[in-house]
Amino acid sequence: MFFKRYLYSSTHIFPLAVYRTAFGFLMCFSLIRFIANGWVETCYLEPEFHFTYQYFDWIQPFDSAIAMYGIISVCALAALCIGLGLFYRMATVVFFFSFTYLELIEKSWYLNHYYFVSIIAFLLCLIPAHKGYSLDSKWIRGLRSNSVASWTTFILKLQISIVYFFAGIAKLKPDWLFEAMPLKIWLKAKTDLPLIGELFQYETTAYLFSYFGVLYDLSIPFLLWNKRTRPYAFIAVVVFHSLTAILFNIGLFPWIMIAGSVIFITAEEWKELLKKTPINLSLAIKEQYFKLSNLKLIFLAVFFAIQVLLPLRHFLYNENILWTERNFRFGWNVMLMEKNGYSVFYVEDKETGKRWAEYPKNHLTMIQEKQMSFQPDMIWQYARFLEIKYKEKGYKDVSVTVDTYVTLNGRPSRQYLSGNLNLLAVDRDDIYDHVLEE
Amino acid sequence: MKKNIVFSSVPLFVILLFLIATGCDNDGISEDQAQIEYNRRDQLRNLFINGILPLHEEFALQTDALFQATEAFSNDTSLENLLTLQEEWKTTANLWKRCEVYDIGDIKDSFIHTRINTWPTNTANIESFIGGSDPINLNFINSVGSSSKGIAALEYLLFNEDVTTTLSDLQSNSRRIDYLAALSEDLKNISEEIKGLWNAYGPVLTEAVQSDLDGGQNQTVNAMVTLLEEIIISKLGRALGDANGGFTDIEELEAFRSDISLEMIQKNVEELRRAFNGSYKENTRRIGFDDYLVNLDNIQLRDAIKAAFNTVEEHISTFDNSLNNILQTDPEKVLELKNACNELLVLIKVDMASFIGSTITFNDNDGD
């Protein structure tokens, strides 16, 4: 009952508005950067074949470059509108659908933070984050309010906490805890970094980073929720993510997480932070009781139950998830491994008995080839692509096998799937059962 | 009030913590760190000064020798001069196969390698140029595409038919000799150009000791992988029928006309081995990837790669005939060579690249 009262109570809109602004502008920058880096071509236009997500095979890119650039531009514009709080309701829906569409086109480009962005975009569709400090509220008098329901900020905080917590759980693995892998490899490759690089030659540093990383992920949500520890937690967030940005090629992920953490800062705390600036934040709010319908409550409960269960689903299998990658995606398995592989496929025409090699680089982009080389479902998908390709050429009955070697966290490469396994005779979900022992 | 002070101090804390994290003793670097950087720099210096530079100087001299032989043949289209010219071409082609792996940095960006050797050559274009009326000279060759010039185009003119027919074709058509001479002169000029490019880029490469994708080590590993894949996919795979449904085809070999495809692969592999071992010159600190792996305590991987090189070279040494013949009589033997190359590729592309923290794929996506 107390919890319900808390959810329905009023809270100052300022933290939510700051979050909305940071998220919108960051996403707009991210999409402009995506275009500027030429990734529209690399990700959507150049590939001859796309690795689609299970159940979303129907999602395909448009062949037209104009169409793809158009969609990304609309997505970027929607993000900008979210940042400005302009046509917010429409902008969040457009951004959610366009960004998620773009994300679902190509599995080899899966990133945890793209998934995170989709989730946040979805939640923003439910939240009236434009009621204050937005162009909408400036122009629509009836909309203007300095308070929102507490559940609006709560669900964002909960989502961010889920990301951190399960990223921490995911690190509780022998490689991370007992071998300091993959940090041992990654840090040794960064010994040339100015000032701190020399520390990375020592294995102790890798162990310290590993343990600090897991402690950080597991504790930071609680420290951010707690009023007393929040200032220190926020400092830790900034330092931790700044270091990861310096050390690793992880793009906007650190900045998205830093921006995400500002939702934990209350209006009172913002007032203190801003007191030396011209911004004078009034803390007075109109007390209201924002009751949520039971339907909406159930919907949110189901949504977060899914968010909790998805990262746990791999525990149903007694296997090294880093090796098999079964249920690996959508589980906040962030920066857990240094994995690399190489695959050559063999096609056999069963009618003539002729057998020949098929090299993925002939049909895939570099990133597709790399990601496929150690992910069973993608290997399976590529075999299906070859089957279709050869059927179109007039081959009636072919088998496809793969010679594939994978190395995980610095260990010597091992054969990943049996070279005798006809991939066309295996169901998509069953391919993981055929992954050989590490 | 206490809370307020803490929050007001957030930026200060951030800066302070960052300085603590980054402000460790920077008066110098530790002995081990110095050793790693010294080894990297030393490896790159060895690669450039003892490997790449002399090789490209030799290549420039050899293309000059080829040009002289072409001039001699142009002046006197005798059989003896043609045979000399053919031998010079073989020496040039084999020497280029040693340079081929070093398609790195500015050299790669300049696409000069494609101007030196693009195969298969476009025979239809060459014949149409010879059959045309435009004057054939250096300017003309400069205007044609890469697939109509360079080493592969020269091979077509010198080896497409048996020596008697080739001689007669050349003697009976002065434009054919003009094309040959212009190609040879163009190759000589390009070899000087690539030497100049290396002279300019070499010092940059030797200082690229950083571990990112532009680092000299990473670029070298990527170049080694690219060549190994080229050997497997194009130089052996296509001839074995990988691109046509499993039917062997000697015309898919790189140098089926001159029948030196195997020698070319051998030169490729020898140079790959040198790049790995750093064994370019006697009496120098011949540091290569092998030493670097030992420095990172992975003797097992170093030995595995050395063994894989041995296996490839042993396979090549068992070929008692040219690749053209073996492909027709014993394609299984060629397949075994390809498989041996594949094993070497896995060790370099997967194991070594992963272990030394080199990203094989130029993945500039935001990975996490």
PDB file of C-alpha atoms in Angstrom, chain A residues 127-373:
ATOM      1  CA  ILE A 127       5.735   9.063 -19.476  1.00  0.00           C
ATOM      2  CA  PRO A 128       4.627  12.703 -19.786  1.00  0.00           C
ATOM      3  CA  ALA A 129       8.152  14.049 -19.577  1.00  0.00           C
ATOM      4  CA  HIS A 130       7.177  17.130 -21.585  1.00  0.00           C
ATOM      5  CA  LYS A 131       4.968  18.760 -18.963  1.00  0.00           C
ATOM      6  CA  GLY A 132       7.747  21.058 -17.886  1.00  0.00           C
ATOM      7  CA  TYR A 133      10.961  22.544 -19.292  1.00  0.00           C
ATOM      8  CA  SER A 134       9.837  21.744 -22.830  1.00  0.00           C
ATOM      9  CA  LEU A 135       8.657  23.626 -25.878  1.00  0.00           C
ATOM     10  CA  ASP A 136       5.362  21.777 -25.670  1.00  0.00           C
ATOM     11  CA  SER A 137       4.732  23.106 -22.160  1.00  0.00           C
ATOM     12  CA  LYS A 138       5.786  26.562 -23.232  1.00  0.00           C
ATOM     13  CA  TRP A 139       3.286  26.664 -26.042  1.00  0.00           C
ATOM     14  CA  ILE A 140       0.440  24.607 -24.567  1.00  0.00           C
ATOM     15  CA  ARG A 141      -0.657  26.310 -21.372  1.00  0.00           C
ATOM     16  CA  GLY A 142      -2.942  23.505 -20.223  1.00  0.00           C
ATOM     17  CA  LEU A 143      -0.088  21.047 -20.362  1.00  0.00           C
ATOM     18  CA  ARG A 144       2.241  22.960 -18.106  1.00  0.00           C
ATOM     19  CA  SER A 145       2.950  21.397 -14.731  1.00  0.00           C
ATOM     20  CA  ASN A 146       5.929  21.193 -12.409  1.00  0.00           C
ATOM     21  CA  SER A 147       4.944  17.824 -11.022  1.00  0.00           C
ATOM     22  CA  VAL A 148       4.571  14.337 -12.347  1.00  0.00           C
ATOM     23  CA  ALA A 149       3.667  11.013 -10.796  1.00  0.00           C
ATOM     24  CA  SER A 150       6.516   9.351  -8.931  1.00  0.00           C
ATOM     25  CA  TRP A 151       6.055   6.169 -10.952  1.00  0.00           C
ATOM     26  CA  THR A 152       7.361   7.989 -14.017  1.00  0.00           C
ATOM     27  CA  THR A 153      10.831   8.429 -12.585  1.00  0.00           C
ATOM     28  CA  PHE A 154      10.598   5.172 -10.663  1.00  0.00           C
ATOM     29  CA  ILE A 155      10.274   3.003 -13.771  1.00  0.00           C
ATOM     30  CA  LEU A 156      13.270   4.680 -15.365  1.00  0.00           C
ATOM     31  CA  LYS A 157      15.347   4.182 -12.217  1.00  0.00           C
ATOM     32  CA  LEU A 158      14.199   0.591 -12.008  1.00  0.00           C
ATOM     33  CA  GLN A 159      15.190  -0.083 -15.607  1.00  0.00           C
ATOM     34  CA  ILE A 160      18.643   1.408 -15.104  1.00  0.00           C
ATOM     35  CA  SER A 161      19.054  -0.602 -11.907  1.00  0.00           C
ATOM     36  CA  ILE A 162      18.130  -3.796 -13.747  1.00  0.00           C
ATOM     37  CA  VAL A 163      20.817  -3.109 -16.335  1.00  0.00           C
ATOM     38  CA  TYR A 164      23.513  -2.579 -13.723  1.00  0.00           C
ATOM     39  CA  PHE A 165      22.471  -5.393 -11.438  1.00  0.00           C
ATOM     40  CA  PHE A 166      22.257  -8.056 -14.108  1.00  0.00           C
ATOM     41  CA  ALA A 167      25.453  -6.818 -15.717  1.00  0.00           C
ATOM     42  CA  GLY A 168      27.000  -7.512 -12.311  1.00  0.00           C
ATOM     43  CA  ILE A 169      25.393 -10.941 -12.026  1.00  0.00           C
ATOM     44  CA  ALA A 170      26.683 -11.751 -15.509  1.00  0.00           C
ATOM     45  CA  LYS A 171      30.226 -11.082 -14.329  1.00  0.00           C
ATOM     46  CA  LEU A 172      30.017 -13.714 -11.599  1.00  0.00           C
ATOM     47  CA  LYS A 173      31.771 -16.227 -13.772  1.00  0.00           C
ATOM     48  CA  PRO A 174      35.050 -18.113 -13.329  1.00  0.00           C
ATOM     49  CA  ASP A 175      36.715 -16.318 -16.252  1.00  0.00           C
ATOM     50  CA  TRP A 176      35.952 -12.917 -14.763  1.00  0.00           C
ATOM     51  CA  LEU A 177      36.598 -13.708 -11.122  1.00  0.00           C
ATOM     52  CA  PHE A 178      39.462 -16.205 -11.196  1.00  0.00           C
ATOM     53  CA  GLU A 179      41.236 -15.385 -14.455  1.00  0.00           C
ATOM     54  CA  ALA A 180      40.542 -11.644 -14.708  1.00  0.00           C
ATOM     55  CA  MET A 181      39.502 -12.327 -18.277  1.00  0.00           C
ATOM     56  CA  PRO A 182      39.015 -10.608 -20.652  1.00  0.00           C
ATOM     57  CA  LEU A 183      40.446  -7.560 -18.866  1.00  0.00           C
ATOM     58  CA  LYS A 184      43.856  -9.199 -18.703  1.00  0.00           C
ATOM     59  CA  ILE A 185      43.991  -9.219 -22.509  1.00  0.00           C
ATOM     60  CA  TRP A 186      42.363  -5.843 -23.035  1.00  0.00           C
ATOM     61  CA  LEU A 187      44.467  -3.985 -20.491  1.00  0.00           C
ATOM     62  CA  LYS A 188      47.732  -5.484 -21.725  1.00  0.00           C
ATOM     63  CA  ALA A 189      46.875  -4.145 -25.157  1.00  0.00           C
ATOM     64  CA  LYS A 190      46.493  -0.682 -23.653  1.00  0.00           C
ATOM     65  CA  THR A 191      49.857  -0.374 -21.955  1.00  0.00           C
ATOM     66  CA  ASP A 192      50.715   2.468 -24.305  1.00  0.00           C
ATOM     67  CA  LEU A 193      48.002   4.671 -22.805  1.00  0.00           C
ATOM     68  CA  PRO A 194      49.540   7.842 -21.346  1.00  0.00           C
ATOM     69  CA  LEU A 195      49.988   7.992 -17.566  1.00  0.00           C
ATOM     70  CA  ILE A 196      48.044   4.908 -16.517  1.00  0.00           C
ATOM     71  CA  GLY A 197      49.149   2.547 -19.277  1.00  0.00           C
ATOM     72  CA  GLU A 198      52.100   1.227 -17.313  1.00  0.00           C
ATOM     73  CA  LEU A 199      49.772  -0.178 -14.667  1.00  0.00           C
ATOM     74  CA  PHE A 200      48.081  -2.401 -17.207  1.00  0.00           C
ATOM     75  CA  GLN A 201      51.046  -4.709 -17.654  1.00  0.00           C
ATOM     76  CA  TYR A 202      50.432  -6.136 -14.184  1.00  0.00           C
ATOM     77  CA  GLU A 203      47.944  -8.949 -13.771  1.00  0.00           C
ATOM     78  CA  THR A 204      47.035  -7.480 -10.396  1.00  0.00           C
ATOM     79  CA  THR A 205      45.584  -4.462 -12.194  1.00  0.00           C
ATOM     80  CA  ALA A 206      43.346  -6.717 -14.281  1.00  0.00           C
ATOM     81  CA  TYR A 207      42.143  -8.487 -11.132  1.00  0.00           C
ATOM     82  CA  LEU A 208      41.518  -5.176  -9.374  1.00  0.00           C
ATOM     83  CA  PHE A 209      39.577  -3.870 -12.351  1.00  0.00           C
ATOM     84  CA  SER A 210      37.585  -7.108 -12.543  1.00  0.00           C
ATOM     85  CA  TYR A 211      36.597  -7.048  -8.892  1.00  0.00           C
ATOM     86  CA  PHE A 212      35.912  -3.339  -8.908  1.00  0.00           C
ATOM     87  CA  GLY A 213      33.779  -3.834 -12.025  1.00  0.00           C
ATOM     88  CA  VAL A 214      31.622  -6.524 -10.504  1.00  0.00           C
ATOM     89  CA  LEU A 215      31.262  -4.675  -7.201  1.00  0.00           C
ATOM     90  CA  TYR A 216      30.388  -1.505  -9.047  1.00  0.00           C
ATOM     91  CA  ASP A 217      27.683  -3.144 -11.157  1.00  0.00           C
ATOM     92  CA  LEU A 218      26.106  -4.969  -8.250  1.00  0.00           C
ATOM     93  CA  SER A 219      26.142  -2.087  -5.810  1.00  0.00           C
ATOM     94  CA  ILE A 220      25.688   1.076  -7.864  1.00  0.00           C
ATOM     95  CA  PRO A 221      21.891   0.803  -8.246  1.00  0.00           C
ATOM     96  CA  PHE A 222      21.483   0.606  -4.466  1.00  0.00           C
ATOM     97  CA  LEU A 223      23.978   3.394  -3.877  1.00  0.00           C
ATOM     98  CA  LEU A 224      22.168   5.594  -6.375  1.00  0.00           C
ATOM     99  CA  TRP A 225      18.785   4.938  -4.779  1.00  0.00           C
ATOM    100  CA  ASN A 226      20.119   5.784  -1.308  1.00  0.00           C
ATOM    101  CA  LYS A 227      20.004   9.505  -0.547  1.00  0.00           C
ATOM    102  CA  ARG A 228      23.133   9.416   1.627  1.00  0.00           C
ATOM    103  CA  THR A 229      25.336   7.532  -0.776  1.00  0.00           C
ATOM    104  CA  ARG A 230      23.990   9.073  -3.979  1.00  0.00           C
ATOM    105  CA  PRO A 231      26.598  11.845  -4.351  1.00  0.00           C
ATOM    106  CA  TYR A 232      29.460   9.381  -4.040  1.00  0.00           C
ATOM    107  CA  ALA A 233      27.666   6.906  -6.284  1.00  0.00           C
ATOM    108  CA  PHE A 234      27.233   9.533  -8.960  1.00  0.00           C
ATOM    109  CA  ILE A 235      30.921  10.386  -8.772  1.00  0.00           C
ATOM    110  CA  ALA A 236      31.672   6.681  -9.121  1.00  0.00           C
ATOM    111  CA  VAL A 237      29.366   6.505 -12.161  1.00  0.00           C
ATOM    112  CA  VAL A 238      31.180   9.363 -13.863  1.00  0.00           C
ATOM    113  CA  VAL A 239      34.665   8.052 -13.054  1.00  0.00           C
ATOM    114  CA  PHE A 240      33.847   4.446 -13.947  1.00  0.00           C
ATOM    115  CA  HIS A 241      32.224   5.216 -17.271  1.00  0.00           C
ATOM    116  CA  SER A 242      34.835   7.826 -18.175  1.00  0.00           C
ATOM    117  CA  LEU A 243      37.513   5.209 -17.647  1.00  0.00           C
ATOM    118  CA  THR A 244      35.687   2.667 -19.787  1.00  0.00           C
ATOM    119  CA  ALA A 245      35.301   5.301 -22.501  1.00  0.00           C
ATOM    120  CA  ILE A 246      39.041   5.973 -22.421  1.00  0.00           C
ATOM    121  CA  LEU A 247      40.016   2.311 -22.353  1.00  0.00           C
ATOM    122  CA  PHE A 248      37.608   0.620 -24.678  1.00  0.00           C
ATOM    123  CA  ASN A 249      35.968   1.209 -28.023  1.00  0.00           C
ATOM    124  CA  ILE A 250      32.424   1.228 -26.683  1.00  0.00           C
ATOM    125  CA  GLY A 251      31.087   4.315 -28.352  1.00  0.00           C
ATOM    126  CA  LEU A 252      28.265   6.093 -26.611  1.00  0.00           C
ATOM    127  CA  PHE A 253      27.531   3.443 -23.991  1.00  0.00           C
ATOM    128  CA  PRO A 254      29.387   5.235 -21.143  1.00  0.00           C
ATOM    129  CA  TRP A 255      27.687   8.536 -21.906  1.00  0.00           C
ATOM    130  CA  ILE A 256      24.271   6.912 -22.098  1.00  0.00           C
ATOM    131  CA  MET A 257      24.796   5.382 -18.667  1.00  0.00           C
ATOM    132  CA  ILE A 258      26.108   8.614 -17.166  1.00  0.00           C
ATOM    133  CA  ALA A 259      23.132  10.462 -18.613  1.00  0.00           C
ATOM    134  CA  GLY A 260      20.872   7.706 -17.298  1.00  0.00           C
ATOM    135  CA  SER A 261      22.127   8.134 -13.766  1.00  0.00           C
ATOM    136  CA  VAL A 262      20.972  11.744 -13.564  1.00  0.00           C
ATOM    137  CA  ILE A 263      17.416  10.490 -13.143  1.00  0.00           C
ATOM    138  CA  PHE A 264      18.395   9.521  -9.593  1.00  0.00           C
ATOM    139  CA  ILE A 265      19.249  13.119  -8.667  1.00  0.00           C
ATOM    140  CA  THR A 266      16.272  14.692  -6.949  1.00  0.00           C
ATOM    141  CA  ALA A 267      14.948  18.200  -7.507  1.00  0.00           C
ATOM    142  CA  GLU A 268      16.311  19.239  -4.103  1.00  0.00           C
ATOM    143  CA  GLU A 269      19.752  18.009  -5.051  1.00  0.00           C
ATOM    144  CA  TRP A 270      19.545  19.761  -8.399  1.00  0.00           C
ATOM    145  CA  LYS A 271      18.712  22.966  -6.584  1.00  0.00           C
ATOM    146  CA  GLU A 272      21.904  22.630  -4.569  1.00  0.00           C
ATOM    147  CA  LEU A 273      23.942  21.816  -7.637  1.00  0.00           C
ATOM    148  CA  LEU A 274      22.538  24.801  -9.502  1.00  0.00           C
ATOM    149  CA  LYS A 275      22.651  27.342  -6.737  1.00  0.00           C
ATOM    150  CA  LYS A 276      25.758  28.994  -8.096  1.00  0.00           C
ATOM    151  CA  THR A 277      24.213  29.300 -11.536  1.00  0.00           C
ATOM    152  CA  PRO A 278      21.541  31.742 -12.708  1.00  0.00           C
ATOM    153  CA  ILE A 279      19.016  28.891 -12.692  1.00  0.00           C
ATOM    154  CA  ASN A 280      16.753  29.266  -9.708  1.00  0.00           C
ATOM    155  CA  LEU A 281      14.813  26.056  -9.307  1.00  0.00           C
ATOM    156  CA  SER A 282      11.581  26.432  -7.388  1.00  0.00           C
ATOM    157  CA  LEU A 283      10.840  23.310  -5.406  1.00  0.00           C
ATOM    158  CA  ALA A 284       7.187  24.092  -4.866  1.00  0.00           C
ATOM    159  CA  ILE A 285       4.986  21.605  -6.640  1.00  0.00           C
ATOM    160  CA  LYS A 286       1.304  21.114  -6.970  1.00  0.00           C
ATOM    161  CA  GLU A 287       0.531  18.036  -4.887  1.00  0.00           C
ATOM    162  CA  GLN A 288      -1.557  15.627  -6.872  1.00  0.00           C
ATOM    163  CA  TYR A 289      -2.547  12.002  -6.692  1.00  0.00           C
ATOM    164  CA  PHE A 290      -1.785  10.283  -9.991  1.00  0.00           C
ATOM    165  CA  LYS A 291      -3.646   7.050  -9.809  1.00  0.00           C
ATOM    166  CA  LEU A 292      -2.713   4.382 -12.327  1.00  0.00           C
ATOM    167  CA  SER A 293      -5.396   2.061 -13.600  1.00  0.00           C
ATOM    168  CA  ASN A 294      -5.010  -1.589 -12.643  1.00  0.00           C
ATOM    169  CA  LEU A 295      -4.526  -2.424 -16.288  1.00  0.00           C
ATOM    170  CA  LYS A 296      -1.574  -0.066 -16.540  1.00  0.00           C
ATOM    171  CA  LEU A 297      -0.154  -1.377 -13.294  1.00  0.00           C
ATOM    172  CA  ILE A 298      -0.398  -4.958 -14.490  1.00  0.00           C
ATOM    173  CA  PHE A 299       1.162  -3.982 -17.795  1.00  0.00           C
ATOM    174  CA  LEU A 300       4.150  -2.391 -16.048  1.00  0.00           C
ATOM    175  CA  ALA A 301       4.461  -5.354 -13.695  1.00  0.00           C
ATOM    176  CA  VAL A 302       4.543  -7.780 -16.615  1.00  0.00           C
ATOM    177  CA  PHE A 303       7.002  -5.581 -18.482  1.00  0.00           C
ATOM    178  CA  PHE A 304       9.448  -5.533 -15.585  1.00  0.00           C
ATOM    179  CA  ALA A 305       8.937  -9.206 -14.853  1.00  0.00           C
ATOM    180  CA  ILE A 306      10.107  -9.860 -18.407  1.00  0.00           C
ATOM    181  CA  GLN A 307      13.054  -7.533 -17.858  1.00  0.00           C
ATOM    182  CA  VAL A 308      14.062  -9.534 -14.798  1.00  0.00           C
ATOM    183  CA  LEU A 309      13.487 -12.935 -16.331  1.00  0.00           C
ATOM    184  CA  LEU A 310      15.253 -12.332 -19.657  1.00  0.00           C
ATOM    185  CA  PRO A 311      18.747 -12.057 -18.142  1.00  0.00           C
ATOM    186  CA  LEU A 312      18.090 -15.121 -16.004  1.00  0.00           C
ATOM    187  CA  ARG A 313      16.877 -17.456 -18.729  1.00  0.00           C
ATOM    188  CA  HIS A 314      20.332 -18.814 -19.508  1.00  0.00           C
ATOM    189  CA  PHE A 315      20.447 -20.376 -16.047  1.00  0.00           C
ATOM    190  CA  LEU A 316      18.029 -22.971 -17.408  1.00  0.00           C
ATOM    191  CA  TYR A 317      21.016 -24.517 -19.147  1.00  0.00           C
ATOM    192  CA  ASN A 318      24.043 -25.945 -17.457  1.00  0.00           C
ATOM    193  CA  GLU A 319      26.639 -24.626 -19.880  1.00  0.00           C
ATOM    194  CA  ASN A 320      29.155 -21.851 -20.328  1.00  0.00           C
ATOM    195  CA  ILE A 321      27.029 -19.114 -21.856  1.00  0.00           C
ATOM    196  CA  LEU A 322      30.151 -17.318 -23.055  1.00  0.00           C
ATOM    197  CA  TRP A 323      30.995 -20.322 -25.192  1.00  0.00           C
ATOM    198  CA  THR A 324      27.564 -21.358 -26.486  1.00  0.00           C
ATOM    199  CA  GLU A 325      25.940 -17.892 -26.416  1.00  0.00           C
ATOM    200  CA  ARG A 326      22.538 -19.486 -25.905  1.00  0.00           C
ATOM    201  CA  ASN A 327      20.213 -16.743 -24.612  1.00  0.00           C
ATOM    202  CA  PHE A 328      23.151 -14.371 -24.538  1.00  0.00           C
ATOM    203  CA  ARG A 329      21.498 -11.340 -26.074  1.00  0.00           C
ATOM    204  CA  PHE A 330      19.081  -9.137 -24.113  1.00  0.00           C
ATOM    205  CA  GLY A 331      20.719 -10.311 -20.900  1.00  0.00           C
ATOM    206  CA  TRP A 332      23.079  -7.435 -20.105  1.00  0.00           C
ATOM    207  CA  ASN A 333      26.138  -9.542 -20.793  1.00  0.00           C
ATOM    208  CA  VAL A 334      28.323  -6.490 -21.138  1.00  0.00           C
ATOM    209  CA  MET A 335      32.042  -6.684 -21.907  1.00  0.00           C
ATOM    210  CA  LEU A 336      32.388 -10.237 -20.706  1.00  0.00           C
ATOM    211  CA  MET A 337      34.621 -11.825 -23.268  1.00  0.00           C
ATOM    212  CA  GLU A 338      37.293 -11.573 -25.897  1.00  0.00           C
ATOM    213  CA  LYS A 339      36.021 -13.995 -28.486  1.00  0.00           C
ATOM    214  CA  ASN A 340      37.168 -14.546 -31.999  1.00  0.00           C
ATOM    215  CA  GLY A 341      36.522 -17.146 -34.627  1.00  0.00           C
ATOM    216  CA  TYR A 342      36.992 -18.282 -38.179  1.00  0.00           C
ATOM    217  CA  SER A 343      34.586 -20.263 -40.303  1.00  0.00           C
ATOM    218  CA  VAL A 344      34.683 -21.898 -43.700  1.00  0.00           C
ATOM    219  CA  PHE A 345      31.490 -23.467 -44.967  1.00  0.00           C
ATOM    220  CA  TYR A 346      31.337 -26.483 -47.251  1.00  0.00           C
ATOM    221  CA  VAL A 347      28.512 -27.069 -49.672  1.00  0.00           C
ATOM    222  CA  GLU A 348      27.905 -30.528 -51.065  1.00  0.00           C
ATOM    223  CA  ASP A 349      25.719 -31.226 -54.038  1.00  0.00           C
ATOM    224  CA  LYS A 350      24.140 -34.504 -53.001  1.00  0.00           C
ATOM    225  CA  GLU A 351      23.295 -35.392 -56.595  1.00  0.00           C
ATOM    226  CA  THR A 352      26.853 -35.224 -57.932  1.00  0.00           C
ATOM    227  CA  GLY A 353      28.777 -35.669 -54.682  1.00  0.00           C
ATOM    228  CA  LYS A 354      30.780 -32.521 -55.496  1.00  0.00           C
ATOM    229  CA  ARG A 355      31.866 -30.559 -52.442  1.00  0.00           C
ATOM    230  CA  TRP A 356      33.356 -27.096 -52.329  1.00  0.00           C
ATOM    231  CA  ALA A 357      34.254 -24.384 -49.868  1.00  0.00           C
ATOM    232  CA  GLU A 358      32.230 -21.239 -49.327  1.00  0.00           C
ATOM    233  CA  TYR A 359      34.062 -18.369 -47.671  1.00  0.00           C
ATOM    234  CA  PRO A 360      31.849 -16.019 -45.666  1.00  0.00           C
ATOM    235  CA  LYS A 361      33.893 -13.003 -46.696  1.00  0.00           C
ATOM    236  CA  ASN A 362      32.587 -13.476 -50.229  1.00  0.00           C
ATOM    237  CA  HIS A 363      29.063 -12.609 -49.101  1.00  0.00           C
ATOM    238  CA  LEU A 364      29.321 -10.906 -45.740  1.00  0.00           C
ATOM    239  CA  THR A 365      30.693  -7.630 -44.518  1.00  0.00           C
ATOM    240  CA  MET A 366      33.643  -7.750 -42.139  1.00  0.00           C
ATOM    241  CA  ILE A 367      31.563  -7.163 -39.044  1.00  0.00           C
ATOM    242  CA  GLN A 368      29.014  -9.751 -40.132  1.00  0.00           C
ATOM    243  CA  GLU A 369      31.748 -12.313 -40.776  1.00  0.00           C
ATOM    244  CA  LYS A 370      33.394 -11.637 -37.445  1.00  0.00           C
ATOM    245  CA  GLN A 371      30.226 -11.791 -35.393  1.00  0.00           C
ATOM    246  CA  MET A 372      28.948 -14.863 -37.189  1.00  0.00           C
ATOM    247  CA  SER A 373      32.166 -16.797 -36.703  1.00  0.00           C
TER     248      SER A 373
END
